[in-house]
Short mmCIF file of C-alpha atoms and ligand atoms in Angstrom, two decimals:
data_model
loop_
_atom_site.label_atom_id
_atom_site.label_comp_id
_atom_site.label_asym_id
_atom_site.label_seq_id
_atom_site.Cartn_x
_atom_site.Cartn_y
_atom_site.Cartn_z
CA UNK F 30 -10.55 5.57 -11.49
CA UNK F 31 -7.58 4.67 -9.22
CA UNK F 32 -7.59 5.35 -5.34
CA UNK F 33 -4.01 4.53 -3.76
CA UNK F 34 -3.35 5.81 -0.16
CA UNK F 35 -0.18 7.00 0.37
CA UNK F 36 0.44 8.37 -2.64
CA UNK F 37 2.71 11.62 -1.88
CA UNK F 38 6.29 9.78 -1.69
CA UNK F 39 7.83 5.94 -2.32
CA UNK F 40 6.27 3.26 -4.19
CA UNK F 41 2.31 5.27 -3.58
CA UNK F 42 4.07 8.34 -5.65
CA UNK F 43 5.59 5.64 -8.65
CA UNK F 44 1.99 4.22 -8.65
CA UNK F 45 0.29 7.70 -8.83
CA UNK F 46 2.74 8.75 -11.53
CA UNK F 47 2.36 5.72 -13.71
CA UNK F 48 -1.30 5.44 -13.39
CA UNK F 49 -1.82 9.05 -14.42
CA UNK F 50 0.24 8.80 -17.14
CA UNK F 51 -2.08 5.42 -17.77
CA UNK F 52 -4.67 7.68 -18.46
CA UNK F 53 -6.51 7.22 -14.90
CA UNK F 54 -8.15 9.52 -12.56
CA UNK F 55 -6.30 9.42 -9.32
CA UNK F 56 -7.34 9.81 -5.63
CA UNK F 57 -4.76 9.98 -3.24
CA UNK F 58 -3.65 11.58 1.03
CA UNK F 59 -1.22 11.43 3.14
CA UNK F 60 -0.79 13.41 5.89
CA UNK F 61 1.13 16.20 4.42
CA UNK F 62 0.92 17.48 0.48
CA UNK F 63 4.38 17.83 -0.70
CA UNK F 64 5.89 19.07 -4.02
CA UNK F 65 5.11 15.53 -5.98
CA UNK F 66 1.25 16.50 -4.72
CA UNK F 67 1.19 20.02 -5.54
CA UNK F 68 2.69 19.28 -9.20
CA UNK F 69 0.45 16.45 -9.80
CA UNK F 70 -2.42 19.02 -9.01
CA UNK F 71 -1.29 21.84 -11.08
CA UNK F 72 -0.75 19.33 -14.24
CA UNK F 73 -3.94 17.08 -14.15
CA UNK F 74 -6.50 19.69 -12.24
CA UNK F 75 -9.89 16.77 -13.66
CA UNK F 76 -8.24 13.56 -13.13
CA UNK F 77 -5.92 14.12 -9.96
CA UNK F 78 -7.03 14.42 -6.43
CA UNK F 79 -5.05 14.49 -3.20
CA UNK F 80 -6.84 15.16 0.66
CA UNK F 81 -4.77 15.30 3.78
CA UNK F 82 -6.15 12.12 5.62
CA UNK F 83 -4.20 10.74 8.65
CA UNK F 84 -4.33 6.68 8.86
CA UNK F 85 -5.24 6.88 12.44
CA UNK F 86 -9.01 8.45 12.05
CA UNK F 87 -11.61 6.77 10.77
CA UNK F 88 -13.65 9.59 10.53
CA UNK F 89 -11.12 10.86 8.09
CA UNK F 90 -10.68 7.61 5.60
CA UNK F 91 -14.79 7.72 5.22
CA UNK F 92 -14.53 11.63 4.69
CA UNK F 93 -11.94 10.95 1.74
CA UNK F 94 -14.08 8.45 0.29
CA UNK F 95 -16.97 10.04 0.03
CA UNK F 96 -15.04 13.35 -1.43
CA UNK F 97 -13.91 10.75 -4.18
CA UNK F 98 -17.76 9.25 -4.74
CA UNK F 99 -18.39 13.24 -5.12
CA UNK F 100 -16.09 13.62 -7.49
CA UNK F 101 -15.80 10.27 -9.29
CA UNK F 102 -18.68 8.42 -8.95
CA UNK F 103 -16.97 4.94 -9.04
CA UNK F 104 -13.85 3.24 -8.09
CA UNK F 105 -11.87 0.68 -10.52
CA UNK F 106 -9.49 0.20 -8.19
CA UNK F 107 -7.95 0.56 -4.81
CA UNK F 108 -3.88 0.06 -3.77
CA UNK F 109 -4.13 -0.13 0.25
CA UNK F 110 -0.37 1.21 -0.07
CA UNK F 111 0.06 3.52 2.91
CA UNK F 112 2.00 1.90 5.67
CA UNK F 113 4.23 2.85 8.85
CA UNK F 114 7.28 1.05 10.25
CA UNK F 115 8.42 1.01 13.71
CA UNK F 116 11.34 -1.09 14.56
CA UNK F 117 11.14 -2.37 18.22
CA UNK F 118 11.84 -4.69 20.56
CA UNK F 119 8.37 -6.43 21.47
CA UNK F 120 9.22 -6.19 25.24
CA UNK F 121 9.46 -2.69 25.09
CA UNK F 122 7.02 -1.71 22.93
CA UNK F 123 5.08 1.29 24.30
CA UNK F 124 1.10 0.06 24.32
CA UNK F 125 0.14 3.25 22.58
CA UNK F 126 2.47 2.03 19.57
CA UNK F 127 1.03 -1.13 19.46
CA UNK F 128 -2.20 0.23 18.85
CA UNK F 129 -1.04 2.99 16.11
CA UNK F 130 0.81 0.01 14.05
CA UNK F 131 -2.32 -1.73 14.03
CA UNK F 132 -4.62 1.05 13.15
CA UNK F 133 -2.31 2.47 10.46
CA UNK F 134 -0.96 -1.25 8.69
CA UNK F 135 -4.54 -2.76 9.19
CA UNK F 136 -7.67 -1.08 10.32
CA UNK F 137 -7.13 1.46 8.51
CA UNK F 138 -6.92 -0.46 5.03
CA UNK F 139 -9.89 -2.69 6.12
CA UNK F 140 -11.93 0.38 6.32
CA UNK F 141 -10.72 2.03 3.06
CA UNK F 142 -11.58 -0.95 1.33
CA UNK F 143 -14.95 -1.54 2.41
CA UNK F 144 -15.65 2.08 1.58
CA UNK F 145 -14.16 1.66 -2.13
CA UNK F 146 -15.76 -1.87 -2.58
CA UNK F 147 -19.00 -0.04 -2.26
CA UNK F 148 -17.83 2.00 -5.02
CA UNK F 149 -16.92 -0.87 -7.02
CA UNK F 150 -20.51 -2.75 -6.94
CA UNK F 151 -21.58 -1.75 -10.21
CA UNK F 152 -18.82 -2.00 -12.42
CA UNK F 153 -16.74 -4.42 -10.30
CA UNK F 154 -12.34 -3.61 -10.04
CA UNK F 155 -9.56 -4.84 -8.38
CA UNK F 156 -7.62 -4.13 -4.68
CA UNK F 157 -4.39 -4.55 -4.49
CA UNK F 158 -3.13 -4.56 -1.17
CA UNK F 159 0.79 -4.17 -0.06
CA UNK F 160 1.86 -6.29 2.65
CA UNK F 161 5.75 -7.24 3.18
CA UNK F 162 7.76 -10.02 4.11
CA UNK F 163 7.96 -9.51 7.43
CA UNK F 164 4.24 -11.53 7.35
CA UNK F 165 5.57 -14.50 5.99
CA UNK F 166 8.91 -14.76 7.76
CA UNK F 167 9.56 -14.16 11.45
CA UNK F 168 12.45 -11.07 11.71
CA UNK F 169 13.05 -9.49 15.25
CA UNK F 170 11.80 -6.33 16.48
CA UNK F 171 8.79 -5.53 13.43
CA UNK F 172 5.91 -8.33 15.66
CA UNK F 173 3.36 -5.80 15.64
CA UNK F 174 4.14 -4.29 11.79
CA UNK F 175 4.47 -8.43 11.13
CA UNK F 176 1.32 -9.18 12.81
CA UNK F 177 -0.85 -5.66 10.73
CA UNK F 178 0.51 -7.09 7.17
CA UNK F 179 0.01 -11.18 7.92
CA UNK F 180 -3.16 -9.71 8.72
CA UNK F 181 -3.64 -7.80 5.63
CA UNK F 182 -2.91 -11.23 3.62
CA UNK F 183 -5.48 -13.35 5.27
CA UNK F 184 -8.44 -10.04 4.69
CA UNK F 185 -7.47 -10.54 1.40
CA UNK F 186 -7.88 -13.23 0.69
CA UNK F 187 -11.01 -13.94 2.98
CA UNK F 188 -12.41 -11.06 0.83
CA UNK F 189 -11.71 -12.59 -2.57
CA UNK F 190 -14.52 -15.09 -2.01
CA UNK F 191 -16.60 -12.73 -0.69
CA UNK F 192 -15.98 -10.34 -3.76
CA UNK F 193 -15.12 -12.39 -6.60
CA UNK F 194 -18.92 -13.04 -7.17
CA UNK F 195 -19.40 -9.37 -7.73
CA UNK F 196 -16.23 -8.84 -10.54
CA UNK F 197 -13.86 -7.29 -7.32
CA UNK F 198 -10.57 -9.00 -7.46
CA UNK F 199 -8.57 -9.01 -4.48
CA UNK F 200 -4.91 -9.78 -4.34
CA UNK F 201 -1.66 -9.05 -2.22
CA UNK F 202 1.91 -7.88 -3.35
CA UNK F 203 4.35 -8.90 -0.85
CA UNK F 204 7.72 -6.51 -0.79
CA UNK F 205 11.01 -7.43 -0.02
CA UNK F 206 13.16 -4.46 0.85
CA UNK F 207 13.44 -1.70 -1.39
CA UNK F 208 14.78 1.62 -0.85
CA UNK F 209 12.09 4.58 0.48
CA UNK F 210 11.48 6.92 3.55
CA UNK F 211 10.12 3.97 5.45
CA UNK F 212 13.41 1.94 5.54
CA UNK F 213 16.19 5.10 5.34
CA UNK F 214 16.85 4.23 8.83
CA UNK F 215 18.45 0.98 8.13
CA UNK F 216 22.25 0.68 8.23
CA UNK F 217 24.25 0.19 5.29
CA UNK F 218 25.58 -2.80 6.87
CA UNK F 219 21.81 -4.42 7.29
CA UNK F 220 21.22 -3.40 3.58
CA UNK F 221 24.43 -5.13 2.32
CA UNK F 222 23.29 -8.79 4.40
CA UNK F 223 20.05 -8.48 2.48
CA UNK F 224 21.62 -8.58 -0.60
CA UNK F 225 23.94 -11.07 0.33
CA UNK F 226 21.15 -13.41 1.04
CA UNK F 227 19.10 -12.50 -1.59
CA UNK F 228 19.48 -15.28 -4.35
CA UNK F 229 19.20 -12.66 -7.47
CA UNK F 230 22.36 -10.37 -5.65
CA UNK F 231 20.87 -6.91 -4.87
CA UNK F 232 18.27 -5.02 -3.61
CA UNK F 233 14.76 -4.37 -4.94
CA UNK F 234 13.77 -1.13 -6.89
CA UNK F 235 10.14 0.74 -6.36
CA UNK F 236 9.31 0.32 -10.03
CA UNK F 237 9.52 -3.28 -9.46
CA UNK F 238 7.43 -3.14 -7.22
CA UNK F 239 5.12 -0.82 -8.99
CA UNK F 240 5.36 -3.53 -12.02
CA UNK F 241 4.05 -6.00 -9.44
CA UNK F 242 0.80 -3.77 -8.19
CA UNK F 243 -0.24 -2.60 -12.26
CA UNK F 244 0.27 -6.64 -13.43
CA UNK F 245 -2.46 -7.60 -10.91
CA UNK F 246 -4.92 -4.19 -11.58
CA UNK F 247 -4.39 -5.04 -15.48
CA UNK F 248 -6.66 -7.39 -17.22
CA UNK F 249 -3.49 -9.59 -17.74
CA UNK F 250 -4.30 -10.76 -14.46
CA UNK F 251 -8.02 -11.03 -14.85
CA UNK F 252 -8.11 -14.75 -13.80
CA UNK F 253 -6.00 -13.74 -10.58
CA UNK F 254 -7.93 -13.13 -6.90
CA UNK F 255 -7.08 -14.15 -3.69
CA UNK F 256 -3.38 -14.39 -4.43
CA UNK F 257 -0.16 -12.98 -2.64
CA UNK F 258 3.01 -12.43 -4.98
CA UNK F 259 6.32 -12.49 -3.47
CA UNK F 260 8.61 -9.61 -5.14
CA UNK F 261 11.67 -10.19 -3.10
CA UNK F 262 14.46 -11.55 -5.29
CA UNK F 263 14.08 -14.57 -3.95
CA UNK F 264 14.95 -14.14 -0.37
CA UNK F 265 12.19 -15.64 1.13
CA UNK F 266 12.13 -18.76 -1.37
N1 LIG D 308 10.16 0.13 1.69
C1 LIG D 308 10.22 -1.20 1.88
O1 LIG D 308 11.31 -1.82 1.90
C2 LIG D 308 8.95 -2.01 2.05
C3 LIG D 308 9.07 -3.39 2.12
C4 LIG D 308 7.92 -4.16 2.25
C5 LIG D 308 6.68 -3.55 2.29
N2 LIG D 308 6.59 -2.19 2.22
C6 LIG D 308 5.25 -1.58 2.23
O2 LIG D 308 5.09 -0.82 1.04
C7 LIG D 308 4.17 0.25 1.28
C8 LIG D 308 4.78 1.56 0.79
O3 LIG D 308 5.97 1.79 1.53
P1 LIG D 308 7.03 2.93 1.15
O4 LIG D 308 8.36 2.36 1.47
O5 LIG D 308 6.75 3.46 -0.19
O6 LIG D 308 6.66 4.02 2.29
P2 LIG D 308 7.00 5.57 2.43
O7 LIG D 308 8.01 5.99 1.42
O8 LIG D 308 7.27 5.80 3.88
O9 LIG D 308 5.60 6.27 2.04
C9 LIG D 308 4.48 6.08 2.86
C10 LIG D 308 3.30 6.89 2.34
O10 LIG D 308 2.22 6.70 3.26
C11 LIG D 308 1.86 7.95 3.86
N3 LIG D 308 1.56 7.76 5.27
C12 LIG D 308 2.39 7.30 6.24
N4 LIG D 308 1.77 7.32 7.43
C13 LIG D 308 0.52 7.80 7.20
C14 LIG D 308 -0.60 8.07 8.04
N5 LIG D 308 -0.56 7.86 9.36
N6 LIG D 308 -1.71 8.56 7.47
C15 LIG D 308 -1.79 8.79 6.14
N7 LIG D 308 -0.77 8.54 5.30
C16 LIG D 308 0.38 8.06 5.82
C17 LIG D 308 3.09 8.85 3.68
O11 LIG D 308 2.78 10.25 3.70
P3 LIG D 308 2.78 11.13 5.08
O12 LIG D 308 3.98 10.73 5.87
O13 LIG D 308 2.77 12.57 4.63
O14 LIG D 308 1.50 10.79 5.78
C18 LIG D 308 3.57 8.39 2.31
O15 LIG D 308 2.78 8.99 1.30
C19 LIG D 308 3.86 0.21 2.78
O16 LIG D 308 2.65 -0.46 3.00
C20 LIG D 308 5.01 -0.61 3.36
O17 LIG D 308 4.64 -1.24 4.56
C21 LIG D 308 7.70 -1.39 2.09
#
């Protein structure tokens, strides 16, 4: 079974959708069900489940993951998905912000996992977590989002060792840009420099990012842990 958090919208929802029709048994939250949740409900009732969890609480994460033990007994594998973006200026940034970028892009994945790894101890599975290129190449205003996903990469791959003798991969997918609610605020003219520098000539879809996170859960990557691929179209090469 398949726990990916964020699941109700973007590349979380393509993931949901194309494990389920995969034939797994899904656990996802987000904050708020929407119609994408409420259908998936209503058309796999055994082998879908979706909790309202906010990143920010703890309490909340352990909650959902015991609700899934419950339910599923054991995890195969885990996509640390969910993520927030906030575009600021680091000299401004309110201190309250700071700490809610953190706890959303990177406590709050550190704790998911160790609560699914626990679930994964006696059959062993993969975690796939979803960082960006904003941790591998400086861009202005995204330091603290930059500073949550570098840190993201270096957990995972920290926790590869640690897992790998137990049959838990661990690997990163690293997005470029690709269109979803997270990055409808940026300007046509931003969107249209990213392709311009981007040495394959447009943007990135969700599916190819999706293809990205189901290489490295499939046993065609069984050899792969501890690994971060780039899916950016080259504009970080
Ligand atoms: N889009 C890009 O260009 C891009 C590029 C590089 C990396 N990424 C990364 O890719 C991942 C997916 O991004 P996306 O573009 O698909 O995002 P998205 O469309 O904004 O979807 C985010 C998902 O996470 C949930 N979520 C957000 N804040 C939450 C919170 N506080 N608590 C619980 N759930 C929360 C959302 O539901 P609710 O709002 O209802 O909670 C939604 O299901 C993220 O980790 C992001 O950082 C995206």
């Amino acid at each position: 079974m398949a726990v990916v958090s964020g699941g109700s919208r973007g590349l979380g929802r393509v993931l949901v959708e194309r494990l389920l029709a995969e034939g797994w048994q899904v656990a996802t939250f987000s904050r708020k069900p929407n119609e994408f949740t409420g259908a998936m409900a209503q058309a796999h009732p055994e082998t879908f489940l979706w909790e309202s969890v906010d990143l920010q609480e703890t309490a909340q994460i352990r909650q959902f993951t015991k609700t899934v033990k419950e339910r599923f007994t054991a995890v195969d594998l885990l996509v640390n998905n969910a993520g927030v973006l906030h575009q600021e200026l680091f000299l401004t940034i309110a201190p309250q912000k700071i700490d809610d970028l953190l706890a959303a892009n990177l406590t709050a994945p550190v704790h998911l996992t160790q609560a699914c790894a626990r679930l994964m101890m006696r059959g062993g599975g993969s975690i796939v977590n979803i960082s960006s290129i904003n941790a591998i190449r400086g861009y202005r205003g995204v330091g603290v989002y930059a500073a949550a996903k570098a840190g993201l990469e270096g957990f995972g791959r920290a926790l590869a060792r640690e897992l790998g003798p137990v049959g838990i991969r661990v690997n990163t997918v690293t997005p470029g840009f690709f269109d979803s609610e997270l990055t409808s605020d940026v300007t046509d003219r931003n969107r249209e420099k990213i392709q311009h520098r981007t040495p394959l000539g447009r943007l990135g879809t969700v599916e190819e990012i999706a293809d990205a996170v189901l290489f490295l859960a499939s046993p065609q990557a069984r050899f792969i842990t501890g690994q971060s691929l780039v899916i950016d179209g080259g504009i970080t090469c």
